[in-house]
């Protein structure tokens, strides 16, 4: 859902959310005073990560490969033995 910022001469800046990006979005009516408002163009919110941080994030997404020794020994369960022979069943 695209959002655009507009500037009204009376009310100041406001943001409008549209359902599509189609059409000309240079002017729109102010929601408070209904005056025609002009669109304000802002710099995109873009930033870059350091190479060290991005590599740590990438490594965190990869599954770790482990051997059986690293996982630990698997203990086999005891067979259920009946302490009382009349309860076997």
XYZ file of C-alpha atoms in Angstrom:
89
model
C 0.000 0.000 0.000
C 1.818 3.152 -1.157
C 1.844 6.202 1.068
C 2.486 9.743 -0.077
C 3.189 12.872 1.939
C 1.443 16.106 0.997
C 1.736 19.675 2.283
C -1.309 21.827 2.974
C -0.695 25.577 3.284
C -3.101 25.814 6.251
C -2.739 22.467 8.069
C 0.830 21.376 7.317
C 2.035 17.959 6.224
C -0.146 14.848 6.112
C 0.198 11.354 4.706
C -2.325 9.606 2.479
C -2.388 5.836 1.831
C -3.566 4.680 -1.586
C -4.671 1.240 -2.753
C -2.589 1.361 -5.937
C 0.275 3.317 -7.427
C -1.642 4.041 -10.636
C -2.600 7.571 -11.553
C -1.211 11.026 -10.950
C -0.578 11.707 -7.267
C 0.784 15.263 -7.568
C -2.176 16.951 -5.829
C -4.874 15.827 -3.416
C -7.415 17.434 -1.116
C -6.428 18.019 2.511
C -8.459 15.753 4.819
C -9.068 18.622 7.287
C -9.746 21.780 5.256
C -10.285 20.234 1.773
C -7.792 22.630 0.115
C -5.694 21.306 -2.748
C -2.314 20.191 -1.401
C 0.919 19.554 -3.229
C 2.968 16.389 -2.877
C 6.218 16.519 -0.886
C 9.083 14.419 -2.200
C 11.267 12.953 0.543
C 14.495 11.009 0.328
C 13.957 7.257 0.588
C 14.756 5.580 3.874
C 17.827 3.705 2.662
C 20.828 2.655 4.681
C 23.637 0.198 4.237
C 24.957 -2.323 6.697
C 28.616 -2.793 7.406
C 30.170 -5.828 5.751
C 30.844 -7.419 9.160
C 27.236 -7.079 10.304
C 25.759 -8.331 7.041
C 28.046 -11.395 7.070
C 27.013 -12.191 10.665
C 23.356 -11.990 9.647
C 23.975 -14.245 6.647
C 25.797 -16.802 8.787
C 22.918 -16.814 11.249
C 20.544 -17.867 8.453
C 22.602 -20.910 7.447
C 21.892 -24.156 9.291
C 24.800 -25.472 11.318
C 26.180 -28.858 10.273
C 26.926 -31.027 13.288
C 28.298 -34.516 13.767
C 26.803 -37.200 16.003
C 29.524 -36.577 18.582
C 28.576 -32.901 18.797
C 24.920 -33.793 19.270
C 25.711 -36.103 22.175
C 25.014 -39.750 22.685
C 21.529 -40.973 22.221
C 20.222 -42.978 25.126
C 18.081 -45.891 24.228
C 14.963 -46.167 26.293
C 14.576 -48.967 28.808
C 12.181 -51.701 28.045
C 9.177 -51.579 30.242
C 9.471 -54.350 32.769
C 6.629 -55.360 34.966
C 7.412 -55.292 38.653
C 4.267 -57.236 39.332
C 3.686 -60.219 37.025
C -0.108 -59.988 37.332
C -0.030 -56.480 35.706
C 1.525 -57.629 32.438
C -0.627 -56.689 29.557
